[in-house]
CSV table of C-alpha atoms in Angstrom, one decimal:
chain,number,residue,atom,x,y,z
A,143,UNK,CA,0.0,-0.1,0.0
A,144,UNK,CA,1.2,3.4,-0.9
A,145,UNK,CA,2.5,5.1,2.4
A,146,UNK,CA,0.3,8.3,1.8
A,147,UNK,CA,-3.0,6.5,0.9
A,148,UNK,CA,-5.8,5.7,3.0
A,149,UNK,CA,-7.4,2.3,2.3
A,150,UNK,CA,-10.8,3.7,2.5
A,151,UNK,CA,-10.8,5.8,-0.6
A,152,UNK,CA,-10.5,9.4,0.1
A,153,UNK,CA,-7.0,10.8,0.7
A,154,UNK,CA,-4.2,11.7,-1.7
A,155,UNK,CA,-1.8,9.5,-3.6
A,156,UNK,CA,1.5,10.7,-4.7
A,157,UNK,CA,1.3,11.1,-8.4
A,158,UNK,CA,4.1,9.1,-10.2
A,159,UNK,CA,3.0,8.2,-13.7
A,160,UNK,CA,1.3,10.4,-16.4
A,161,UNK,CA,-1.9,8.0,-16.3
A,162,UNK,CA,-2.4,8.8,-12.5
A,163,UNK,CA,-5.5,10.5,-11.5
A,164,UNK,CA,-5.0,14.1,-10.5
A,165,UNK,CA,-6.6,15.2,-7.4
A,166,UNK,CA,-9.5,16.8,-9.5
A,167,UNK,CA,-10.0,13.7,-11.5
A,168,UNK,CA,-10.1,11.5,-8.2
A,169,UNK,CA,-12.7,13.9,-6.8
A,170,UNK,CA,-15.1,13.0,-9.8
A,171,UNK,CA,-14.4,9.3,-9.7
A,172,UNK,CA,-14.1,8.4,-6.1
A,173,UNK,CA,-17.8,8.9,-5.1
A,174,UNK,CA,-18.9,6.7,-8.0
A,175,UNK,CA,-17.1,3.6,-6.9
A,176,UNK,CA,-18.9,0.8,-5.0
A,177,UNK,CA,-18.8,1.4,-1.2
A,178,UNK,CA,-16.2,-1.0,0.4
A,179,UNK,CA,-17.8,-4.2,2.0
A,180,UNK,CA,-16.5,-3.3,5.3
A,181,UNK,CA,-18.1,0.1,5.3
A,182,UNK,CA,-21.5,-1.2,3.9
A,183,UNK,CA,-21.9,-3.8,6.8
A,184,UNK,CA,-21.1,-6.9,4.7
A,185,UNK,CA,-17.9,-7.5,6.5
A,186,UNK,CA,-14.3,-8.0,5.0
A,187,UNK,CA,-11.5,-5.5,4.8
A,188,UNK,CA,-9.6,-3.8,2.0
A,189,UNK,CA,-5.9,-3.6,2.4
A,190,UNK,CA,-5.2,-1.3,-0.5
A,191,UNK,CA,-6.2,2.2,-1.4
A,192,UNK,CA,-9.0,2.5,-3.9
A,193,UNK,CA,-7.2,5.4,-5.5
A,194,UNK,CA,-4.0,3.2,-6.0
A,195,UNK,CA,-6.4,0.4,-7.6
A,196,UNK,CA,-7.8,2.9,-10.0
A,197,UNK,CA,-4.5,4.3,-11.0
A,198,UNK,CA,-3.2,0.8,-11.5
A,199,UNK,CA,-6.0,0.1,-14.1
A,200,UNK,CA,-5.5,3.4,-15.7
A,201,UNK,CA,-1.7,2.5,-16.0
A,202,UNK,CA,-2.6,-0.8,-17.6
A,203,UNK,CA,-5.0,0.9,-20.2
A,204,UNK,CA,-2.5,3.7,-20.9
A,205,UNK,CA,0.7,1.8,-21.2
A,206,UNK,CA,-0.6,-1.5,-22.5
A,207,UNK,CA,1.7,-3.6,-20.3
A,208,UNK,CA,0.7,-7.1,-19.1
A,209,UNK,CA,-1.1,-7.4,-15.6
A,210,UNK,CA,2.0,-9.2,-14.2
A,211,UNK,CA,4.1,-6.4,-15.2
A,212,UNK,CA,2.5,-3.7,-13.0
A,213,UNK,CA,5.2,-1.7,-11.1
A,214,UNK,CA,5.7,-2.7,-7.7
A,215,UNK,CA,4.4,0.6,-6.2
A,216,UNK,CA,1.0,-0.5,-7.3
A,217,UNK,CA,-0.9,-3.1,-5.3
A,218,UNK,CA,-0.4,-6.8,-6.5
A,219,UNK,CA,-1.5,-7.4,-10.1
A,220,UNK,CA,-4.0,-10.2,-8.9
A,221,UNK,CA,-5.7,-7.7,-6.5
A,222,UNK,CA,-6.0,-5.1,-9.3
A,223,UNK,CA,-7.2,-7.5,-11.8
A,224,UNK,CA,-9.8,-8.8,-9.3
A,225,UNK,CA,-11.3,-5.3,-8.8
A,226,UNK,CA,-11.3,-4.6,-12.4
A,227,UNK,CA,-13.0,-7.9,-13.3
A,228,UNK,CA,-15.5,-7.4,-10.5
A,229,UNK,CA,-16.3,-3.9,-11.6
A,230,UNK,CA,-16.8,-4.9,-15.2
A,231,UNK,CA,-19.3,-7.6,-14.0
A,232,UNK,CA,-21.1,-5.2,-11.8
A,233,UNK,CA,-21.3,-2.4,-14.7
A,234,UNK,CA,-19.3,0.0,-12.5
A,235,UNK,CA,-17.2,1.3,-15.5
A,236,UNK,CA,-20.5,1.9,-17.4
A,237,UNK,CA,-22.1,3.9,-14.5
A,238,UNK,CA,-19.1,6.1,-14.0
A,239,UNK,CA,-18.9,6.7,-17.8
A,240,UNK,CA,-22.5,7.7,-17.7
A,241,UNK,CA,-22.3,10.1,-14.7
A,242,UNK,CA,-19.1,11.8,-15.9
A,243,UNK,CA,-20.5,12.0,-19.5
A,244,UNK,CA,-23.6,13.8,-18.0
A,245,UNK,CA,-21.5,16.3,-16.1
A,246,UNK,CA,-19.5,17.0,-19.0
A,247,UNK,CA,-22.5,17.7,-21.2
A,248,UNK,CA,-23.9,20.0,-18.6
A,249,UNK,CA,-20.7,21.7,-18.4
A,250,UNK,CA,-20.7,22.5,-22.0
A,251,UNK,CA,-24.4,23.8,-21.9
A,252,UNK,CA,-26.0,20.5,-23.2
A,253,UNK,CA,-28.7,18.4,-21.8
A,254,UNK,CA,-27.7,15.2,-20.0
A,255,UNK,CA,-29.5,13.0,-22.7
A,256,UNK,CA,-28.5,13.2,-26.3
A,257,UNK,CA,-30.9,13.4,-29.2
A,258,UNK,CA,-28.6,12.5,-31.9
A,259,UNK,CA,-25.7,10.0,-32.2
A,260,UNK,CA,-23.2,8.5,-34.5
A,261,UNK,CA,-22.4,4.9,-34.8
A,262,UNK,CA,-19.5,3.1,-36.3
A,263,UNK,CA,-17.1,0.0,-35.9
A,264,UNK,CA,-13.4,-0.6,-35.6
A,265,UNK,CA,-11.6,-3.8,-36.3
A,266,UNK,CA,-8.4,-4.5,-34.2
A,267,UNK,CA,-6.0,-7.4,-34.3
A,268,UNK,CA,-6.4,-9.9,-31.5
A,269,UNK,CA,-3.5,-11.1,-29.3
A,270,UNK,CA,-2.9,-14.9,-29.0
A,271,UNK,CA,-4.7,-14.8,-25.5
A,272,UNK,CA,-7.8,-14.1,-27.3
A,273,UNK,CA,-9.8,-17.4,-27.7
A,274,UNK,CA,-11.0,-18.4,-31.1
A,275,UNK,CA,-14.6,-18.5,-30.0
A,276,UNK,CA,-14.7,-14.8,-29.4
A,277,UNK,CA,-12.6,-13.6,-32.4
A,278,UNK,CA,-13.2,-13.5,-36.2
A,279,UNK,CA,-11.9,-12.4,-39.6
A,280,UNK,CA,-12.8,-9.0,-41.0
A,281,UNK,CA,-12.2,-9.8,-44.8
A,282,UNK,CA,-12.7,-6.0,-45.8
A,283,UNK,CA,-10.0,-4.9,-43.4
A,284,UNK,CA,-7.9,-8.1,-43.6
A,285,UNK,CA,-7.8,-8.4,-39.7
A,286,UNK,CA,-8.1,-11.3,-37.6
A,287,UNK,CA,-9.3,-10.2,-34.3
A,288,UNK,CA,-12.2,-8.4,-32.7
A,289,UNK,CA,-14.6,-5.5,-33.7
A,290,UNK,CA,-15.6,-2.6,-31.4
A,291,UNK,CA,-19.0,-1.1,-32.1
A,292,UNK,CA,-19.6,2.2,-30.4
A,293,UNK,CA,-22.4,4.9,-30.4
A,294,UNK,CA,-21.2,8.5,-29.5
A,295,UNK,CA,-23.2,11.7,-28.9
A,296,UNK,CA,-22.5,14.9,-31.0
A,297,UNK,CA,-19.4,15.7,-28.7
A,298,UNK,CA,-17.9,12.2,-29.3
A,299,UNK,CA,-18.6,10.9,-26.0
A,300,UNK,CA,-19.3,7.2,-25.7
A,301,UNK,CA,-23.0,6.2,-25.0
A,302,UNK,CA,-22.6,2.4,-25.7
A,303,UNK,CA,-20.0,0.0,-26.7
A,304,UNK,CA,-20.1,-3.5,-27.8
A,305,UNK,CA,-17.2,-5.9,-28.8
A,306,UNK,CA,-17.8,-8.8,-31.2
A,307,UNK,CA,-15.5,-11.0,-33.3
A,308,UNK,CA,-14.1,-9.1,-36.3
A,309,UNK,CA,-16.2,-11.3,-38.6
A,310,UNK,CA,-19.6,-10.0,-37.5
A,311,UNK,CA,-21.0,-7.5,-40.1
A,312,UNK,CA,-21.7,-4.1,-39.0
A,313,UNK,CA,-25.5,-4.6,-40.1
A,314,UNK,CA,-25.8,-7.5,-37.8
A,315,UNK,CA,-24.2,-5.8,-34.9
A,316,UNK,CA,-26.1,-2.7,-35.2
A,317,UNK,CA,-29.4,-4.5,-34.4
A,318,UNK,CA,-28.1,-4.9,-30.7
A,319,UNK,CA,-26.5,-1.5,-30.7
A,320,UNK,CA,-29.6,0.2,-31.8
A,321,UNK,CA,-31.6,-1.7,-29.2
A,322,UNK,CA,-29.3,-0.8,-26.5
A,323,UNK,CA,-29.7,3.0,-27.6
A,324,UNK,CA,-33.5,2.8,-27.7
A,325,UNK,CA,-33.5,1.3,-24.0
A,326,UNK,CA,-31.1,3.7,-22.5
A,327,UNK,CA,-31.7,6.8,-24.4
A,328,UNK,CA,-35.3,7.6,-25.2
A,329,UNK,CA,-34.4,11.1,-26.3
A,330,UNK,CA,-32.6,9.9,-29.3
A,331,UNK,CA,-34.1,10.9,-32.6
A,332,UNK,CA,-31.3,10.7,-35.3
A,333,UNK,CA,-28.5,8.5,-36.0
A,334,UNK,CA,-25.7,9.1,-38.4
A,335,UNK,CA,-23.9,6.1,-40.0
A,336,UNK,CA,-21.9,4.9,-42.9
A,337,UNK,CA,-23.0,2.8,-45.8
A,338,UNK,CA,-22.4,-0.3,-43.9
A,339,UNK,CA,-25.6,0.4,-42.2
A,340,UNK,CA,-27.8,0.7,-45.2
A,341,UNK,CA,-31.4,-0.8,-45.4
A,342,UNK,CA,-32.8,-2.9,-44.0
A,343,UNK,CA,-31.1,-1.5,-40.7
A,344,UNK,CA,-32.3,2.1,-41.4
A,345,UNK,CA,-36.0,0.8,-42.0
A,346,UNK,CA,-35.8,-1.4,-38.9
A,347,UNK,CA,-34.6,1.6,-36.7
A,348,UNK,CA,-37.4,3.8,-38.0
A,349,UNK,CA,-40.1,1.2,-37.5
A,350,UNK,CA,-39.2,-0.2,-34.1
A,351,UNK,CA,-37.5,2.8,-32.3
A,352,UNK,CA,-38.5,5.8,-34.2
A,353,UNK,CA,-34.8,6.7,-35.2
A,354,UNK,CA,-34.1,8.4,-38.4
A,355,UNK,CA,-31.0,7.0,-39.6
A,356,UNK,CA,-29.0,9.1,-42.0
A,357,UNK,CA,-26.3,7.4,-44.1
A,358,UNK,CA,-23.3,9.5,-44.6
A,359,UNK,CA,-21.7,8.0,-47.8
A,360,UNK,CA,-18.5,8.8,-49.5
A,361,UNK,CA,-18.4,11.4,-52.3
A,362,UNK,CA,-18.5,10.3,-55.9
A,363,UNK,CA,-15.0,9.5,-57.1
A,364,UNK,CA,-13.5,10.2,-53.8
A,365,UNK,CA,-9.9,8.9,-53.2
A,366,UNK,CA,-7.8,9.0,-50.0
A,367,UNK,CA,-9.2,10.4,-46.8
A,368,UNK,CA,-11.8,13.0,-46.8
A,369,UNK,CA,-13.5,14.3,-43.7
A,370,UNK,CA,-17.1,13.2,-43.6
A,371,UNK,CA,-19.9,15.5,-42.3
A,372,UNK,CA,-21.1,14.2,-38.8
A,373,UNK,CA,-19.2,10.9,-39.0
A,374,UNK,CA,-15.8,12.6,-38.3
A,375,UNK,CA,-17.0,12.8,-34.7
A,376,UNK,CA,-17.1,9.0,-34.2
A,377,UNK,CA,-13.8,8.7,-36.1
A,378,UNK,CA,-12.2,11.1,-33.5
A,379,UNK,CA,-13.7,9.0,-30.7
A,380,UNK,CA,-11.8,6.1,-32.0
A,381,UNK,CA,-8.6,8.3,-32.3
A,382,UNK,CA,-9.0,9.1,-28.7
A,383,UNK,CA,-9.4,5.5,-27.7
A,384,UNK,CA,-6.2,4.6,-29.6
A,385,UNK,CA,-4.0,6.8,-27.5
A,386,UNK,CA,-4.4,4.1,-24.7
A,387,UNK,CA,-2.1,1.4,-25.9
A,388,UNK,CA,-4.1,-1.3,-24.3
A,389,UNK,CA,-6.6,-0.7,-27.0
A,390,UNK,CA,-4.2,-0.7,-30.0
A,391,UNK,CA,-4.7,-4.5,-29.9
A,392,UNK,CA,-7.2,-6.7,-28.2
A,393,UNK,CA,-5.6,-8.8,-25.4
A,394,UNK,CA,-8.9,-9.5,-23.4
A,395,UNK,CA,-9.9,-13.1,-22.9
A,396,UNK,CA,-13.5,-11.9,-22.4
A,397,UNK,CA,-15.3,-9.5,-24.7
A,398,UNK,CA,-16.7,-7.8,-21.7
A,399,UNK,CA,-13.3,-7.0,-20.3
A,400,UNK,CA,-12.4,-5.6,-23.7
A,401,UNK,CA,-15.4,-3.4,-23.5
A,402,UNK,CA,-14.4,-2.5,-20.0
A,403,UNK,CA,-11.2,-1.0,-21.2
A,404,UNK,CA,-13.0,1.1,-23.9
A,405,UNK,CA,-15.1,2.5,-21.0
A,406,UNK,CA,-11.9,3.1,-18.9
A,407,UNK,CA,-10.3,5.1,-21.7
A,408,UNK,CA,-13.5,7.0,-22.3
A,409,UNK,CA,-13.6,7.9,-18.5
A,410,UNK,CA,-9.9,8.9,-18.7
A,411,UNK,CA,-10.6,11.3,-21.6
A,412,UNK,CA,-13.8,12.8,-19.9
A,413,UNK,CA,-12.3,13.1,-16.5
A,414,UNK,CA,-9.3,15.0,-17.9
A,415,UNK,CA,-11.6,17.4,-19.8
A,416,UNK,CA,-14.1,18.0,-17.0
A,417,UNK,CA,-11.4,18.4,-14.4
A,418,UNK,CA,-9.7,21.3,-16.4
A,419,UNK,CA,-13.3,23.0,-16.8
A,420,UNK,CA,-14.4,22.9,-13.2
A,421,UNK,CA,-13.0,25.5,-10.9
């Protein structure tokens, strides 16, 4: 345990690595973590500071290192991985992402719930640790690995993330992605997407959920990279994610753990932005 760190959450930890929480970021994240079992009357005792646990997870996301290669000034890697895994299963990262996203939207003069979103996918190579049952081959991108499907608001902030094998077509995954959006964000009216989400997905979204799906296609005769109206926002979101080296390749045995690291990276980005805005 770090010598300056209280095991019950709320004191400071000396910043060592670029990925460590600043005091302002920790003030945003700490109240959103589950209450320790000993403080909630369920018994047990935590021997390591929650801030050190979160900093260790952020270090993994940022540096891309192995769990076993965590620096010795962090808690043991098995402890850190245990917290990460339990918080993935309990939906903790998703809840933190939601609360901080809403605060950031409020801080920029927007409503908490979005009315328009962009959806897209990104295929990434999978490491040998990824089992064959949860990976696939993307023939278009010539990538053997996994595919991240995300929906973002007009600021590029992640609303929903879903990880599949790379062989799953965008139109197939879009059914689950749009369903999740309809359940969680009833205010959504418009969805921007690329040509991979053409009919019947556009028709299905309109009939089942009342979404107007607007397909943003490439310009006729386009060669090379051209910024596409509206769709550039979700492309920028993928660029933000790729600053975290753990996401440059998929190393996770479970798809839900891969989704968890996308959310950790999203929280990383938003907490930095929001901490700089708040007095």
